[in-house]
């Protein structure tokens, strides 16, 4: 059995560690400390927690003020509220004013499943991607989350990090292979050059599983982990497009404006590469567990394998 | 409906909610139990609205701003005949419309809530429309006290006072708890009565688990030319001894033993009221 780890727990452990060395590190919460798995942080550094109450907009604005005056705030809230309710605060107070605020969107994508669309963040990548001066991450496993947090703890740049709720399988052997620097994608696995599957975060393991299934069918895929959606690793995408003319993207997001769009925008000027985007269609999301919903929309490994077989025909 | 019948119904609604959450293994247990009396009173005694008149433009309206307490709302609506009771067996199942927050795909539900801080503003719009159209329906909304931290609540409160929306009744389920603990220590919103009064509301304080007081205040005429705010002091988890006043029961699902004990407690209350 592969190891699995909840990314929220990893972020908390890393934040405690960073806060041990840096009294300016703060966790800013909006009645979200439990959902964000931050209780160990609260126990370890009670005076480095700023609780704002159920006020996500204010949590981002206050964090920006804290950052302006030398603090290093990490704002934790459900991704849906952080990137929708608070989006103007993100645009103006964080990105435009260049405040050193790290926005940690928890329970992202469809994680909240049957709680419904109020709680889903399936547009967050589209909207944050269009804001200049905001890095975007979705750590895919324990090691990448560790590397990312160590980078964020010292980086001066505004950033949005989206994580999910369920435990994720460990895909990388260590931190250095999982995360090098912003804008540096990883080739997670490489069976050959029939097709490249590009993913990030929670969908990376699914992409990897599909590549294994394809390999058994004699179709050779590589799996590209973008690591950061912004900055985007144009060089690696070009290299992949030089080798294969079919690229498939997989994301827990609307088909519009997310990872697939980013890849398609980056490669369209070449004119030689086909990009197929797999994600959530433009319709109200069906109710179900995350697994049921992925299955319904053809986003599980077997469905991805089937689609790729069809597109290669 | 007489008070004892309403009390009995509220107890039955608590029981149905407890069973539903245990069955589905998800739900906002403490939040539901806290406002069970208020929601029961609204649909069984206070509002001019029935399943048959739900699409009538003159109906009274209810917006549940604390949308997470959806299980109690579903049970009260099913009991009142808005949809078959059996539908609720699909609660939180694949492809069910009965998900963990209210949606207007369901008969009886006005607006989609679940993101806190929307209900009062939506109600201001509905109450203002009544004024513009010279209709005399009333609009009710139910908020949490933790929810009072959302700035949008106060933007809406200012508008309600500004437009003298005396057809609007906002209720705060004042159980003094939210997810992370006591509201007073998470983000103190007190003094709520004085704040709403300053925003132009007629403020009434009641025991929000006392059916007599609930019905009296919700059916009282409003001649103040102001929107009304009811600060309803409640007990989160009300009716289940070990869940009462416990923040941890916000969205806890009972274990098998807890479930049985809860059933026993609620059935004792129901037995007493059925006499
Ligand atoms: C905008 C928004 N932020 C956060 C949440 C998550 N959330 C759901 S219930 C809740 C606590 C609500 O507490 P309170 O308003 O006191 O209601 P209670 O359940 O105690 O009656 C929170 C933070 C949400 N649903 N919407």
Coordinates of C-alpha atoms and ligand atoms in Angstrom, one line a residue:
Chain A
X1 CA 0.0 0.0 0.0
X2 CA 1.2 3.5 -0.8
X3 CA 1.4 6.0 2.0
X4 CA -1.3 8.6 2.1
X5 CA -1.3 11.9 3.9
X6 CA -3.7 14.7 4.4
X7 CA -2.1 17.8 3.0
X8 CA -3.7 20.0 5.6
X9 CA -1.9 18.1 8.3
X10 CA 1.4 18.6 6.4
X11 CA 0.9 22.3 6.1
X12 CA 0.1 22.6 9.8
X13 CA 3.3 20.8 10.8
X14 CA 5.4 22.9 8.4
X15 CA 3.8 26.1 9.7
X16 CA 4.6 25.2 13.3
X17 CA 8.2 24.5 12.3
X18 CA 8.4 27.9 10.4
X19 CA 6.8 29.7 13.3
X20 CA 9.4 28.1 15.7
X21 CA 12.0 30.1 13.9
X22 CA 10.0 33.2 12.8
X23 CA 7.8 35.0 15.3
X24 CA 6.3 37.0 12.4
X25 CA 4.6 33.9 10.9
X26 CA 0.9 34.1 11.7
X27 CA -2.1 31.9 10.9
X28 CA -5.2 34.0 10.2
X29 CA -8.5 32.1 10.5
X30 CA -12.2 32.8 10.1
X31 CA -13.7 30.2 12.4
X32 CA -11.8 27.8 10.2
X33 CA -9.0 26.5 12.4
X34 CA -10.6 23.0 12.9
X35 CA -11.4 22.5 9.2
X36 CA -7.9 23.7 8.4
X37 CA -6.4 21.1 10.7
X38 CA -4.7 23.9 12.6
X39 CA -5.4 22.9 16.1
X40 CA -1.8 21.7 16.7
X41 CA -0.6 25.1 15.5
X42 CA -2.9 26.8 17.9
X43 CA -1.6 24.7 20.7
X44 CA 2.1 25.3 19.8
X45 CA 1.8 29.0 19.0
X46 CA -1.4 30.4 20.5
X47 CA 0.0 34.0 20.2
X48 CA 0.7 33.5 16.5
X49 CA -3.0 32.8 15.7
X50 CA -5.2 35.7 14.6
X51 CA -8.9 34.7 14.6
X52 CA -11.1 37.0 12.6
X53 CA -14.4 35.3 13.0
X54 CA -16.7 34.3 10.1
X55 CA -15.5 37.2 8.0
X56 CA -13.4 36.0 5.0
X57 CA -13.1 39.4 3.4
X58 CA -11.8 41.0 6.5
X59 CA -9.4 38.1 7.1
X60 CA -7.7 38.9 3.8
X61 CA -7.7 42.6 4.3
X62 CA -6.4 42.4 7.9
X63 CA -3.7 40.0 6.7
X64 CA -2.6 42.5 4.2
X65 CA -2.3 45.2 6.9
X66 CA -0.4 42.7 9.0
X67 CA 2.0 42.0 6.1
X68 CA 2.5 45.7 5.4
X69 CA 3.8 46.0 9.0
X70 CA 6.2 43.1 8.8
X71 CA 4.2 40.0 9.6
X72 CA 4.0 36.9 7.4
X73 CA 0.4 35.9 7.5
X74 CA -1.0 32.6 6.2
X75 CA -4.8 33.0 5.7
X76 CA -6.7 29.7 6.0
X77 CA -10.3 29.5 4.8
X78 CA -12.4 27.2 2.6
X79 CA -11.2 27.8 -0.9
X80 CA -14.7 28.7 -2.1
X81 CA -15.0 31.6 0.4
X82 CA -11.4 32.7 0.1
X83 CA -11.5 33.1 -3.6
X84 CA -15.1 34.2 -4.2
X85 CA -16.2 36.1 -1.2
X86 CA -12.8 37.8 -0.8
X87 CA -11.7 38.1 -4.3
X88 CA -11.5 41.9 -4.4
X89 CA -9.5 41.8 -1.2
X90 CA -7.2 39.3 -2.9
X91 CA -6.9 41.4 -6.0
X92 CA -6.5 44.8 -4.4
X93 CA -5.0 44.3 -0.9
X94 CA -2.8 41.3 -1.6
X95 CA -1.8 41.1 -5.3
X96 CA -2.1 44.8 -6.4
X97 CA -0.5 46.2 -3.2
X98 CA 2.1 43.4 -3.3
X99 CA 1.4 42.3 0.3
X100 CA 3.2 39.2 1.5
X101 CA 0.1 37.2 2.2
X102 CA -0.2 33.5 1.6
X103 CA -3.8 32.4 0.9
X104 CA -4.5 28.8 1.8
X105 CA -7.7 27.6 0.3
X106 CA -8.8 24.5 2.2
X107 CA -11.3 21.8 1.1
X108 CA -10.9 23.0 -2.5
X109 CA -12.6 21.9 -5.7
X110 CA -15.4 19.4 -5.0
X111 CA -14.0 18.3 -1.6
X112 CA -17.2 19.4 0.2
X113 CA -19.2 17.2 -2.1
X114 CA -22.8 17.0 -0.9
X115 CA -22.6 20.4 0.9
X116 CA -23.3 21.8 -2.5
X117 CA -22.1 24.6 -4.8
X118 CA -21.8 27.2 -2.1
X119 CA -19.0 25.2 -0.8
X120 CA -17.3 24.1 -4.0
X121 CA -14.4 26.0 -5.5
X122 CA -14.5 25.1 -9.2
X123 CA -13.8 28.6 -10.5
X124 CA -11.0 29.6 -8.2
X125 CA -8.2 28.8 -10.6
X126 CA -9.8 30.9 -13.4
X127 CA -10.2 33.9 -11.2
X128 CA -6.9 33.8 -9.4
X129 CA -5.0 33.1 -12.6
X130 CA -6.2 36.3 -14.1
X131 CA -4.8 38.4 -11.3
X132 CA -1.2 39.6 -11.8
X133 CA 1.3 39.1 -9.1
X134 CA -0.2 36.0 -7.5
X135 CA 1.5 32.6 -7.6
X136 CA -0.8 29.6 -7.6
X137 CA -0.1 26.1 -6.2
X138 CA -1.9 22.9 -5.6
X139 CA 0.4 20.5 -3.8
X140 CA 0.0 16.9 -5.0
X141 CA 1.5 15.0 -2.1
X142 CA 3.1 15.2 1.3
X143 CA 6.6 15.9 0.0
X144 CA 5.5 18.6 -2.4
X145 CA 3.5 20.2 0.4
X146 CA 6.6 20.2 2.6
X147 CA 8.8 21.8 -0.1
X148 CA 6.2 24.3 -1.0
X149 CA 5.6 25.4 2.6
X150 CA 9.4 25.8 3.2
X151 CA 9.5 28.0 0.1
X152 CA 6.5 30.0 1.1
X153 CA 7.7 30.6 4.6
X154 CA 10.6 32.7 3.3
X155 CA 9.2 33.9 -0.1
X156 CA 8.1 37.6 -0.3
X157 CA 5.5 36.8 -3.0
X158 CA 1.7 36.8 -2.7
X159 CA 0.5 33.2 -3.3
X160 CA -2.7 31.2 -3.4
X161 CA -2.5 27.5 -2.4
X162 CA -5.5 25.2 -3.0
X163 CA -5.6 21.9 -1.1
X164 CA -8.3 19.3 -0.7
X165 CA -9.8 17.3 2.1
X166 CA -8.9 13.7 1.6
X167 CA -5.6 12.1 2.2
X168 CA -3.4 11.9 -0.9
X169 CA -1.0 9.1 -1.9
X170 CA 2.7 9.9 -1.7
X171 CA 3.9 10.2 -5.3
X172 CA 7.4 11.6 -4.8
X173 CA 10.3 9.9 -3.0
X174 CA 11.5 13.1 -1.3
X175 CA 11.0 16.8 -1.0
X176 CA 13.7 17.8 -3.5
X177 CA 12.2 15.8 -6.3
X178 CA 8.7 17.1 -5.5
X179 CA 9.4 20.8 -5.4
X180 CA 12.3 22.7 -6.8
X181 CA 11.1 26.3 -7.4
X182 CA 8.1 28.2 -8.7
X183 CA 7.5 27.7 -12.4
X184 CA 9.4 24.4 -12.5
X185 CA 7.3 21.5 -13.6
X186 CA 8.1 17.9 -12.9
X187 CA 7.9 14.9 -15.1
X188 CA 6.3 12.5 -12.6
X189 CA 6.4 9.4 -14.8
X190 CA 7.5 8.7 -18.3
X191 CA 6.4 5.6 -20.2
X192 CA 6.8 7.2 -23.6
X193 CA 5.6 9.8 -26.0
X194 CA 2.1 8.8 -27.3
X195 CA 0.4 11.2 -25.0
X196 CA 1.2 13.6 -22.2
X197 CA -1.2 14.0 -19.2
X198 CA -0.8 17.3 -17.4
X199 CA -2.2 17.6 -13.9
X200 CA -1.6 19.2 -10.5
X201 CA -2.7 18.6 -6.9
X202 CA -5.4 16.0 -6.3
X203 CA -5.7 15.0 -9.9
X204 CA -2.0 14.1 -10.3
X205 CA -2.5 10.7 -8.7
X206 CA -5.4 10.0 -11.0
X207 CA -3.3 11.0 -14.0
X208 CA -0.6 8.7 -12.8
X209 CA -3.0 5.8 -12.4
X210 CA -4.3 6.4 -15.9
X211 CA -0.7 6.4 -17.3
X212 CA -0.2 3.0 -15.7
X213 CA -3.4 1.6 -17.2
X214 CA -2.5 3.0 -20.6
X215 CA 0.9 1.4 -20.4
X216 CA -0.7 -2.0 -19.8
X217 CA -2.6 -1.4 -23.0
X218 CA 0.6 -0.5 -24.9
X219 CA -0.1 3.2 -24.9
X220 CA 2.9 5.2 -23.6
X221 CA 2.2 8.3 -21.6
X222 CA 4.2 10.8 -19.7
X223 CA 2.7 12.5 -16.6
X224 CA 3.5 16.2 -16.1
X225 CA 3.0 17.8 -12.8
X226 CA 3.0 21.6 -13.3
X227 CA 3.7 22.2 -9.5
X228 CA 2.8 25.9 -10.0
X229 CA 0.0 27.0 -12.2
X230 CA 1.5 30.5 -12.0
X231 CA 4.2 30.9 -12.9
X232 CA 3.6 28.4 -15.6
X233 CA 6.6 26.3 -16.9
X234 CA 6.4 27.3 -20.6
X235 CA 9.8 25.6 -21.3
X236 CA 8.7 22.2 -20.1
X237 CA 5.4 22.5 -21.9
X238 CA 7.2 23.3 -25.1
X239 CA 9.5 20.4 -24.6
X240 CA 6.6 18.1 -24.1
X241 CA 4.9 19.4 -27.2
X242 CA 8.0 18.8 -29.2
X243 CA 7.8 15.2 -28.3
X244 CA 4.0 14.5 -28.5
X245 CA 1.2 16.0 -30.3
X246 CA -1.6 15.0 -27.9
X247 CA -1.8 16.6 -24.5
X248 CA -4.6 15.9 -22.1
X249 CA -5.1 18.0 -19.0
X250 CA -7.0 16.9 -15.9
X251 CA -8.3 19.2 -13.2
X252 CA -10.8 19.5 -10.4
X253 CA -12.1 22.8 -11.8
X254 CA -14.5 24.1 -14.4
X255 CA -13.5 23.4 -17.9
X256 CA -13.2 27.1 -18.3
X257 CA -10.2 29.1 -17.3
X258 CA -8.3 26.6 -15.2
X259 CA -5.3 24.4 -15.7
X260 CA -6.4 23.1 -19.1
X261 CA -7.0 26.7 -20.3
X262 CA -3.5 27.7 -19.1
X263 CA -1.9 24.8 -21.0
X264 CA -3.9 25.4 -24.2
X265 CA -3.1 29.2 -24.1
X266 CA 0.6 28.4 -23.7
X267 CA 0.6 25.9 -26.6
X268 CA -1.9 27.3 -29.0
X269 CA 0.6 29.7 -30.8
X270 CA 2.7 26.6 -31.8
X271 CA -0.2 25.3 -33.9
X272 CA 1.0 21.7 -33.8
X273 CA -0.4 20.3 -30.6
X274 CA -3.8 19.1 -29.7
X275 CA -5.0 19.8 -26.1
X276 CA -8.0 18.0 -24.6
X277 CA -9.3 19.4 -21.3
X278 CA -10.9 17.1 -18.7
X279 CA -12.7 18.8 -15.9
X280 CA -16.1 19.9 -14.6
X281 CA -18.7 20.8 -17.3
X282 CA -20.5 24.1 -17.3
X283 CA -23.5 23.0 -15.4
X284 CA -24.6 22.6 -11.7
X285 CA -22.5 19.9 -10.2
X286 CA -24.3 16.6 -9.4
X287 CA -24.5 15.7 -5.7
X288 CA -22.4 12.8 -4.5
X289 CA -19.2 11.9 -2.8
X290 CA -16.1 13.3 -4.5
X291 CA -15.4 9.8 -5.9
X292 CA -18.9 9.4 -7.3
X293 CA -18.8 12.9 -8.8
X294 CA -15.4 12.2 -10.5
X295 CA -16.7 9.0 -11.8
X296 CA -19.9 10.7 -13.1
X297 CA -17.9 13.3 -15.0
X298 CA -15.4 10.9 -16.4
X299 CA -12.5 12.1 -14.3
X300 CA -11.5 8.9 -12.7
X301 CA -8.4 7.0 -14.0
X302 CA -10.4 4.4 -15.9
X303 CA -12.5 7.1 -17.7
X304 CA -9.4 9.1 -18.5
X305 CA -7.8 6.0 -19.9
X306 CA -10.8 5.4 -22.1
X307 CA -10.9 9.0 -23.3
X308 CA -7.2 8.9 -24.3
X309 CA -7.7 5.6 -26.2
X310 CA -10.5 7.2 -28.1
X311 CA -8.5 10.4 -28.8
X312 CA -5.6 8.4 -30.1
X313 CA -7.7 6.4 -32.4
Chain B
X1 CA -52.0 25.3 16.4
X2 CA -52.0 25.4 20.2
X3 CA -48.7 25.7 22.0
X4 CA -48.5 22.1 23.3
X5 CA -49.2 20.8 19.8
X6 CA -46.4 23.0 18.5
X7 CA -44.0 21.8 21.2
X8 CA -44.9 18.2 20.3
X9 CA -44.2 18.9 16.7
X10 CA -40.8 20.5 17.4
X11 CA -39.8 17.5 19.5
X12 CA -40.9 15.2 16.6
X13 CA -38.8 17.3 14.2
X14 CA -35.8 17.0 16.5
X15 CA -36.3 13.2 16.5
X16 CA -36.6 13.0 12.7
X17 CA -33.5 15.2 12.3
X18 CA -31.5 13.2 14.8
X19 CA -32.4 10.0 12.8
X20 CA -31.7 11.6 9.5
X21 CA -28.2 12.7 10.5
X22 CA -27.4 9.3 12.0
X23 CA -28.6 7.5 8.9
X24 CA -26.6 9.7 6.4
X25 CA -23.6 10.2 8.7
X26 CA -23.5 13.9 8.0
X27 CA -25.3 17.0 9.2
X28 CA -25.2 20.0 11.5
X29 CA -26.6 18.4 14.6
X30 CA -26.2 21.1 17.2
X31 CA -27.2 23.9 14.8
X32 CA -30.4 22.1 13.8
X33 CA -31.5 21.3 17.4
X34 CA -30.9 24.9 18.4
X35 CA -33.4 26.4 16.0
X36 CA -35.9 23.5 15.8
X37 CA -38.6 25.4 17.8
X38 CA -38.3 28.6 15.7
X39 CA -38.5 26.8 12.3
X40 CA -41.4 24.6 13.5
X41 CA -43.3 27.7 14.7
X42 CA -42.7 29.6 11.4
X43 CA -44.2 26.8 9.2
X44 CA -46.9 25.6 11.5
X45 CA -48.3 28.8 13.0
X46 CA -46.7 32.0 11.9
X47 CA -46.3 32.2 8.2
X48 CA -49.1 32.7 5.7
X49 CA -47.8 30.0 3.4
X50 CA -48.8 26.5 2.6
X51 CA -47.5 24.0 0.0
X52 CA -50.4 25.0 -2.1
X53 CA -49.7 28.8 -1.9
X54 CA -45.9 28.5 -2.2
X55 CA -45.9 30.1 -5.6
X56 CA -48.4 32.8 -4.7
X57 CA -46.7 36.2 -4.8
X58 CA -48.5 37.2 -1.6
X59 CA -47.1 34.4 0.5
X60 CA -44.9 35.1 3.5
X61 CA -41.3 34.2 2.8
X62 CA -38.6 32.5 4.8
X63 CA -34.9 32.6 4.0
X64 CA -32.7 30.4 6.2
X65 CA -29.5 32.4 6.3
X66 CA -27.8 29.8 8.5
X67 CA -28.2 27.3 5.7
X68 CA -26.1 24.7 7.3
X69 CA -29.1 23.8 9.6
X70 CA -30.8 22.4 6.6
X71 CA -31.8 19.0 8.2
X72 CA -34.3 20.6 10.5
X73 CA -35.7 22.7 7.6
X74 CA -36.1 19.6 5.4
X75 CA -38.0 17.8 8.1
X76 CA -40.3 20.7 8.9
X77 CA -41.1 21.1 5.2
X78 CA -41.7 17.4 4.6
X79 CA -44.0 17.3 7.7
X80 CA -45.9 20.3 6.3
X81 CA -46.4 18.5 3.0
X82 CA -44.1 20.4 0.7
X83 CA -42.7 17.0 -0.5
X84 CA -43.0 13.4 0.4
X85 CA -41.3 12.3 3.6
X86 CA -39.8 9.4 1.8
X87 CA -37.8 11.8 -0.4
X88 CA -35.6 12.5 2.7
X89 CA -34.3 9.0 2.6
X90 CA -32.1 10.3 -0.2
X91 CA -30.6 13.1 1.9
X92 CA -26.9 13.5 1.0
X93 CA -27.0 10.5 -1.4
X94 CA -25.8 10.5 -5.0
X95 CA -27.9 12.7 -7.3
X96 CA -30.3 13.7 -4.5
X97 CA -31.6 17.3 -4.5
X98 CA -31.6 17.1 -0.7
X99 CA -28.0 18.1 -0.1
X100 CA -26.3 19.7 2.9
X101 CA -27.5 23.2 2.3
X102 CA -30.9 24.6 1.1
X103 CA -31.5 24.9 -2.7
X104 CA -34.5 26.1 -4.5
X105 CA -34.7 22.9 -6.5
X106 CA -36.8 21.8 -3.5
X107 CA -40.4 22.8 -3.1
X108 CA -40.7 25.3 -0.2
X109 CA -37.2 26.7 -0.4
X110 CA -36.9 30.3 -1.6
X111 CA -33.2 30.8 -2.1
X112 CA -30.0 28.9 -2.1
X113 CA -28.0 29.5 1.1
X114 CA -25.1 28.0 2.8
X115 CA -22.5 30.7 2.4
X116 CA -23.2 32.7 5.6
X117 CA -24.1 36.4 5.5
X118 CA -26.5 36.4 2.5
X119 CA -29.9 35.8 4.1
X120 CA -30.5 39.3 5.6
X121 CA -29.7 41.0 2.3
X122 CA -31.9 38.6 0.3
X123 CA -34.7 39.3 2.7
X124 CA -34.2 43.1 2.4
X125 CA -34.7 42.7 -1.3
X126 CA -37.9 40.6 -0.9
X127 CA -39.3 43.0 1.8
X128 CA -38.5 46.0 -0.4
X129 CA -40.2 44.4 -3.4
X130 CA -43.4 44.0 -1.2
X131 CA -43.2 47.7 -0.5
X132 CA -42.7 48.6 -4.1
X133 CA -45.6 46.4 -5.2
X134 CA -47.8 47.3 -2.2
X135 CA -48.1 43.7 -1.1
X136 CA -48.5 42.9 2.5
X137 CA -46.5 39.7 2.9
X138 CA -43.9 39.4 5.6
X139 CA -40.3 38.2 5.2
X140 CA -38.5 36.1 7.9
X141 CA -34.8 35.2 8.0
X142 CA -32.8 33.2 10.5
X143 CA -29.2 33.9 11.1
X144 CA -26.5 32.5 13.5
X145 CA -24.7 34.6 16.0
X146 CA -21.3 33.6 14.7
X147 CA -22.6 34.7 11.3
X148 CA -22.9 38.2 12.6
X149 CA -19.2 38.6 11.9
X150 CA -19.8 38.8 8.2
X151 CA -19.8 42.4 7.0
X152 CA -22.6 41.7 4.5
X153 CA -24.9 41.2 7.5
X154 CA -24.4 44.8 8.5
X155 CA -24.6 46.2 5.0
X156 CA -28.0 44.6 4.8
X157 CA -29.0 45.7 8.3
X158 CA -28.3 49.3 7.3
X159 CA -30.4 49.0 4.2
X160 CA -33.3 47.4 6.2
X161 CA -33.2 50.3 8.7
X162 CA -32.9 52.9 5.9
X163 CA -36.0 51.6 4.1
X164 CA -38.0 51.2 7.3
X165 CA -38.8 47.6 6.3
X166 CA -41.4 46.8 9.0
X167 CA -42.4 43.8 7.0
X168 CA -39.0 42.2 7.7
X169 CA -38.3 40.0 10.7
X170 CA -34.7 38.9 11.3
X171 CA -34.1 36.3 13.9
X172 CA -30.8 35.5 15.4
X173 CA -30.3 32.0 16.8
X174 CA -28.4 33.3 19.8
X175 CA -26.8 30.1 21.0
X176 CA -23.5 31.8 21.7
X177 CA -21.5 29.1 20.0
X178 CA -19.9 28.6 16.6
X179 CA -17.5 26.0 15.2
X180 CA -14.4 27.1 17.0
X181 CA -16.0 27.7 20.4
X182 CA -17.9 30.5 22.2
X183 CA -18.8 33.3 19.8
X184 CA -17.8 35.8 22.5
X185 CA -14.2 34.5 22.4
X186 CA -14.0 33.7 18.6
X187 CA -15.1 37.1 17.5
X188 CA -17.3 39.0 20.0
X189 CA -20.4 40.4 18.3
X190 CA -22.1 41.7 21.4
X191 CA -24.0 43.7 22.3
X192 CA -26.2 42.6 19.5
X193 CA -29.4 44.1 20.8
X194 CA -27.8 47.6 21.0
X195 CA -26.1 47.2 17.6
X196 CA -29.4 46.3 15.8
X197 CA -31.2 49.1 17.6
X198 CA -28.6 51.5 16.4
X199 CA -29.1 50.3 12.9
X200 CA -32.8 51.1 13.1
X201 CA -34.4 47.9 14.2
X202 CA -37.1 47.2 16.7
X203 CA -35.3 44.7 18.9
X204 CA -37.1 42.0 20.9
X205 CA -35.4 39.5 23.1
X206 CA -36.9 36.1 23.8
X207 CA -36.1 32.6 24.9
X208 CA -35.8 31.0 21.5
X209 CA -36.5 27.5 22.8
X210 CA -39.8 28.6 24.4
X211 CA -42.7 28.0 22.0
X212 CA -45.0 30.4 23.8
X213 CA -42.6 33.3 23.5
X214 CA -41.6 32.4 19.9
X215 CA -45.2 32.4 18.7
X216 CA -46.1 35.5 20.6
X217 CA -43.3 37.6 19.2
X218 CA -43.5 36.3 15.7
X219 CA -47.2 36.9 15.4
X220 CA -47.2 40.3 17.1
X221 CA -48.0 43.3 14.9
X222 CA -45.3 45.7 14.1
X223 CA -46.3 49.3 14.3
X224 CA -42.9 50.7 14.8
X225 CA -42.1 51.6 11.2
X226 CA -38.9 49.6 11.7
X227 CA -37.6 46.2 10.7
X228 CA -37.8 43.8 13.6
X229 CA -34.8 41.9 15.1
X230 CA -35.6 39.0 17.4
X231 CA -32.6 38.0 19.5
X232 CA -33.6 34.5 20.3
X233 CA -31.6 33.0 23.2
X234 CA -31.2 29.4 22.4
X235 CA -29.3 26.3 23.5
X236 CA -27.2 24.7 20.8
X237 CA -27.9 21.0 20.7
X238 CA -31.2 21.6 22.6
X239 CA -33.0 18.4 23.5
X240 CA -30.0 16.0 23.6
X241 CA -28.5 16.4 27.1
X242 CA -24.9 15.6 26.1
X243 CA -25.0 17.8 23.0
X244 CA -26.4 20.9 24.7
X245 CA -24.0 23.8 24.8
X246 CA -21.2 21.8 23.2
X247 CA -19.4 23.5 20.3
X248 CA -18.1 20.0 19.3
X249 CA -21.6 19.1 18.4
X250 CA -21.8 21.7 15.7
X251 CA -21.6 19.0 13.0
X252 CA -20.9 15.9 14.9
X253 CA -22.6 12.6 14.0
X254 CA -23.7 10.5 17.0
X255 CA -22.1 7.1 17.7
X256 CA -24.4 4.1 18.0
X257 CA -24.6 4.5 21.7
X258 CA -25.2 8.3 21.6
X259 CA -27.8 7.7 19.0
X260 CA -29.8 5.4 21.1
X261 CA -29.5 7.6 24.2
X262 CA -30.7 10.6 22.1
X263 CA -33.6 8.6 20.8
X264 CA -34.6 7.7 24.4
X265 CA -34.4 11.3 25.5
X266 CA -36.4 12.7 22.6
X267 CA -39.0 10.0 22.9
X268 CA -39.5 10.7 26.6
X269 CA -40.2 14.4 25.7
X270 CA -42.6 13.3 22.9
X271 CA -44.3 10.9 25.3
X272 CA -44.8 13.6 27.9
X273 CA -46.2 16.1 25.3
X274 CA -48.5 13.5 23.6
X275 CA -50.6 13.1 26.7
Ligands
LIG1 C1 -19.3 32.5 4.3 C2 -19.1 31.3 5.1 N1 -18.0 31.1 5.9 C3 -17.9 30.0 6.6 C4 -18.8 29.0 6.6 C5 -18.6 27.7 7.4 N2 -19.5 27.6 8.5 C6 -20.6 26.9 8.5 S1 -21.5 27.0 9.9 C7 -20.3 28.0 10.6 C8 -20.5 28.4 12.0 C9 -21.8 29.2 12.2 O1 -22.0 29.6 13.5 P1 -23.3 30.4 13.9 O2 -23.5 31.5 12.9 O3 -23.1 30.8 15.3 O4 -24.4 29.3 13.7 P2 -24.9 28.1 14.6 O5 -24.6 26.9 13.8 O6 -24.1 28.1 15.9 O7 -26.3 28.3 14.9 C10 -19.3 28.2 9.7 C11 -18.1 29.0 10.0 C12 -19.9 29.2 5.8 N3 -20.9 28.3 5.6 N4 -20.1 30.3 5.1

